[in-house]
Amino acid sequence: MKVPFSQGYAPPAPVLPIHLVNPDENLRVQNIPALIDTGSDGTLVPLRILRQILAPPLSIGRIRSHWGEWRDAHLFMIDIVVAQVTLPHVLVVGDEVGTEVVLGRNVLNTLRLYLNGPEAYTEVRL
């Protein structure tokens, strides 16, 4: 599956369409654009999206921003579907401030991705 970089960023950035699933409630949101961020340890999902699928919070954890600030954050366990591949039981951070899904290394390390910067596309290789 090849996906063009998003032109909504300057410079254009690698983004994948994903589905977020609460398997316990059989609820999902589909085709959510998710920014690929190899510098992020974990995956961030806006709380408004987690509320749509009724994802129950697991616990409160501490996260550190790229500015070095620490804050408390709610942690959730959901399924993420990328290119027809379901990644079950992914631990995500409920983001109270952000408006976009950020795929961190906890998800990226499970996928075979090819980022072609000169041609501005991402390929998920199955």
Short mmCIF file of C-alpha atoms in Angstrom, two decimals:
data_model
loop_
_atom_site.label_atom_id
_atom_site.label_comp_id
_atom_site.label_asym_id
_atom_site.label_seq_id
_atom_site.Cartn_x
_atom_site.Cartn_y
_atom_site.Cartn_z
CA MET A 1 0.00 0.00 0.00
CA LYS A 2 1.47 3.36 -1.08
CA VAL A 3 0.29 6.59 0.51
CA PRO A 4 1.40 10.05 -0.63
CA PHE A 5 2.89 12.38 1.96
CA SER A 6 0.40 14.88 3.37
CA GLN A 7 0.68 18.33 1.84
CA GLY A 8 -0.93 19.73 5.01
CA TYR A 9 2.54 19.96 6.56
CA ALA A 10 5.49 22.09 5.54
CA PRO A 11 7.51 20.24 4.42
CA PRO A 12 5.10 17.42 3.40
CA ALA A 13 5.00 14.62 5.98
CA PRO A 14 4.38 10.86 6.02
CA VAL A 15 0.82 10.12 7.11
CA LEU A 16 -1.08 6.82 7.06
CA PRO A 17 -4.84 6.26 7.12
CA ILE A 18 -5.69 4.03 10.07
CA HIS A 19 -8.72 2.63 11.89
CA LEU A 20 -8.99 2.82 15.68
CA VAL A 21 -11.04 0.06 17.29
CA ASN A 22 -12.47 -0.70 20.70
CA PRO A 23 -12.96 -4.47 20.29
CA ASP A 24 -14.94 -4.78 23.53
CA GLU A 25 -17.67 -2.45 22.25
CA ASN A 26 -17.20 -3.30 18.56
CA LEU A 27 -16.82 0.43 17.84
CA ARG A 28 -14.38 1.99 15.39
CA VAL A 29 -13.42 5.18 13.63
CA GLN A 30 -12.09 4.69 10.13
CA ASN A 31 -9.62 6.41 7.83
CA ILE A 32 -8.11 8.67 10.45
CA PRO A 33 -4.90 10.29 9.18
CA ALA A 34 -2.00 9.42 11.48
CA LEU A 35 1.33 11.22 11.39
CA ILE A 36 4.36 8.92 11.36
CA ASP A 37 6.77 10.09 14.08
CA THR A 38 9.88 7.94 14.50
CA GLY A 39 11.02 10.20 17.34
CA SER A 40 7.97 9.48 19.49
CA ASP A 41 8.22 6.54 21.89
CA GLY A 42 4.47 6.05 22.01
CA THR A 43 1.31 6.68 20.06
CA LEU A 44 -0.92 9.65 20.83
CA VAL A 45 -4.65 9.72 20.10
CA PRO A 46 -6.87 12.74 20.76
CA LEU A 47 -9.26 12.09 23.63
CA ARG A 48 -12.24 13.09 21.46
CA ILE A 49 -11.54 10.10 19.18
CA LEU A 50 -11.09 7.71 22.11
CA ARG A 51 -14.41 8.91 23.49
CA GLN A 52 -16.12 8.19 20.14
CA ILE A 53 -15.20 4.51 20.44
CA LEU A 54 -15.87 4.42 24.21
CA ALA A 55 -12.32 3.30 24.97
CA PRO A 56 -12.03 2.85 28.73
CA PRO A 57 -8.97 4.42 30.37
CA LEU A 58 -6.58 1.86 31.87
CA SER A 59 -4.50 4.04 34.11
CA ILE A 60 -2.72 7.34 34.41
CA GLY A 61 0.89 7.48 33.31
CA ARG A 62 3.53 10.16 33.04
CA ILE A 63 4.74 11.32 29.66
CA ARG A 64 7.45 13.75 28.65
CA SER A 65 7.02 16.17 25.79
CA HIS A 66 9.72 16.93 23.26
CA TRP A 67 10.40 20.06 25.34
CA GLY A 68 11.21 17.90 28.37
CA GLU A 69 8.06 18.75 30.34
CA TRP A 70 6.41 15.96 32.33
CA ARG A 71 2.63 15.62 32.66
CA ASP A 72 0.07 13.06 33.66
CA ALA A 73 -1.86 11.38 30.86
CA HIS A 74 -4.58 8.75 30.56
CA LEU A 75 -3.49 5.47 28.95
CA PHE A 76 -5.83 3.37 26.82
CA MET A 77 -5.65 -0.06 25.18
CA ILE A 78 -7.15 -0.19 21.68
CA ASP A 79 -6.67 -2.04 18.40
CA ILE A 80 -5.14 -0.18 15.47
CA VAL A 81 -5.64 -1.27 11.87
CA VAL A 82 -2.98 -0.24 9.35
CA ALA A 83 -3.16 -1.42 5.73
CA GLN A 84 -5.52 -4.30 6.59
CA VAL A 85 -3.22 -5.44 9.43
CA THR A 86 -4.80 -5.39 12.88
CA LEU A 87 -2.43 -4.56 15.72
CA PRO A 88 -4.23 -5.76 18.85
CA HIS A 89 -3.93 -4.29 22.33
CA VAL A 90 -1.89 -1.20 21.53
CA LEU A 91 -1.19 1.07 24.49
CA VAL A 92 -1.90 4.69 23.51
CA VAL A 93 -1.83 8.02 25.29
CA GLY A 94 -5.05 10.02 25.32
CA ASP A 95 -4.02 13.47 24.16
CA GLU A 96 -6.07 16.25 25.74
CA VAL A 97 -4.50 19.02 23.66
CA GLY A 98 -3.58 17.68 20.22
CA THR A 99 -5.92 17.17 17.30
CA GLU A 100 -4.04 14.52 15.35
CA VAL A 101 -3.04 10.90 15.82
CA VAL A 102 0.71 10.46 16.11
CA LEU A 103 2.06 6.97 15.43
CA GLY A 104 5.05 6.36 17.65
CA ARG A 105 7.64 3.62 17.72
CA ASN A 106 5.42 1.27 19.74
CA VAL A 107 3.37 0.91 16.52
CA LEU A 108 5.99 1.68 13.89
CA ASN A 109 8.34 -1.06 15.14
CA THR A 110 5.66 -3.65 14.30
CA LEU A 111 5.35 -2.56 10.65
CA ARG A 112 7.50 -2.77 7.55
CA LEU A 113 7.54 0.80 6.27
CA TYR A 114 9.40 2.39 3.40
CA LEU A 115 9.57 6.18 3.47
CA ASN A 116 10.47 7.59 0.06
CA GLY A 117 11.21 11.25 0.73
CA PRO A 118 12.24 12.30 -2.79
CA GLU A 119 9.04 10.86 -4.26
CA ALA A 120 6.97 11.87 -1.20
CA TYR A 121 5.20 8.62 -0.37
CA THR A 122 5.10 5.98 2.36
CA GLU A 123 4.73 2.29 1.53
CA VAL A 124 3.46 -0.28 4.00
CA ARG A 125 4.93 -3.60 3.00
CA LEU A 126 3.03 -6.66 4.13
#
